[in-house]
GROMACS .gro file of C-alpha atoms in nm:
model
   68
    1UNK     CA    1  -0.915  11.629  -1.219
    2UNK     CA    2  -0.758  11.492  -1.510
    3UNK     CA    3  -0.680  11.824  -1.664
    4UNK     CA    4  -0.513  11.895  -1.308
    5UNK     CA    5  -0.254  11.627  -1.394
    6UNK     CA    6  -0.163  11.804  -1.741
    7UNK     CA    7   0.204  11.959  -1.725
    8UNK     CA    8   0.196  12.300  -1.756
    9UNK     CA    9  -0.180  12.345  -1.553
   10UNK     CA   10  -0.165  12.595  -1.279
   11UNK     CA   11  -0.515  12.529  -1.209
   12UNK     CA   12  -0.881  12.394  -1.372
   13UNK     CA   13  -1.195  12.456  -1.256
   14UNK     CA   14  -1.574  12.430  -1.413
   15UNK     CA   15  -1.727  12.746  -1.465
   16UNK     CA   16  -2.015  12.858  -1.649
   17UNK     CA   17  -2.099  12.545  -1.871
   18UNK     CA   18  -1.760  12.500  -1.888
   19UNK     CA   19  -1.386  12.453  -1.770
   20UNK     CA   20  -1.174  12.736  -1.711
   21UNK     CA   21  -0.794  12.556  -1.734
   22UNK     CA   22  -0.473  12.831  -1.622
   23UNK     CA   23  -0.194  12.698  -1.787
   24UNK     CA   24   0.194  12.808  -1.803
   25UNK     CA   25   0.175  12.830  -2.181
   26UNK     CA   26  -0.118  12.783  -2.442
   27UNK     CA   27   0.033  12.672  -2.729
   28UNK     CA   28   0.224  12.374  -2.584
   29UNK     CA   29  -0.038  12.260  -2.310
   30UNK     CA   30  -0.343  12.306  -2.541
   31UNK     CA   31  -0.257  11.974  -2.705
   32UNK     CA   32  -0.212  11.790  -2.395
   33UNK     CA   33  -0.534  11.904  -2.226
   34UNK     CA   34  -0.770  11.841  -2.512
   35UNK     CA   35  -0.641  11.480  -2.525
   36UNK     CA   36  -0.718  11.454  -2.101
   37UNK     CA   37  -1.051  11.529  -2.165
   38UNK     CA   38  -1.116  11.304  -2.459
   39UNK     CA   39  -0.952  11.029  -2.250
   40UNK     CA   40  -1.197  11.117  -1.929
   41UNK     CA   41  -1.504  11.168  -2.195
   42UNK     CA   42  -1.540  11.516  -2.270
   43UNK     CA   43  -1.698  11.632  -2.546
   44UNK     CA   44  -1.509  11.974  -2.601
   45UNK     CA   45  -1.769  12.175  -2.869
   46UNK     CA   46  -1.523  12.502  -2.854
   47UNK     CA   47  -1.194  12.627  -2.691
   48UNK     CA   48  -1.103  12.984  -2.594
   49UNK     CA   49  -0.767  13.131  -2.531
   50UNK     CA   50  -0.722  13.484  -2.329
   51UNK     CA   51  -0.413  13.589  -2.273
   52UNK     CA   52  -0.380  13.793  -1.925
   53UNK     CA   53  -0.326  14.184  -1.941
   54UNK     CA   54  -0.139  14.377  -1.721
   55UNK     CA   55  -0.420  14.426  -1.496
   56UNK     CA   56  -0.474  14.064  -1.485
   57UNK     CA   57  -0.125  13.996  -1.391
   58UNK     CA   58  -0.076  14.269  -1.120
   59UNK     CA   59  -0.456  14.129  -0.969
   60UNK     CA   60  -0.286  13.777  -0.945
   61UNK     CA   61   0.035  13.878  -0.813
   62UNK     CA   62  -0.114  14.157  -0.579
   63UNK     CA   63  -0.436  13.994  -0.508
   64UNK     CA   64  -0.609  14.410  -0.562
   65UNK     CA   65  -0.737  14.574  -0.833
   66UNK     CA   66  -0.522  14.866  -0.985
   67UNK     CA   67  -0.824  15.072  -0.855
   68UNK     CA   68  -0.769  14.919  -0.458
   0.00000   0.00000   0.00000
């Protein structure tokens, strides 16, 4: 929930053994949410960034695969 609050965070949710955050823009909300979860306790042991492809985008917007 804290990670919710972060400008920039379109969404969070734990996944896997981790937390999948969708922000607006990595570079400037990476900061911000690695200091919410130091200030709520968690330990963050690695951080990956994906940026979306046009497939990705056109499944978000469209809510279908290209293939659909």
């Amino acid at each position: 929930e804290a990670v919710k609050a972060v400008p920039g965070v379109q969404g969070a949710a734990a996944r896997d053994a981790g937390i999948e955050v969708v922000v607006d823009d990595a570079g400037s909300a990476l900061v911000n949410v690695l200091a919410a979860l130091d200030r709520a306790g968690v330990a963050v042991s690695s951080v990956d960034v994906d940026e979306p492809n046009l497939e990705d985008v056109f499944l978000h917007l469209t809510g279908k695969a290209l293939r659909d």
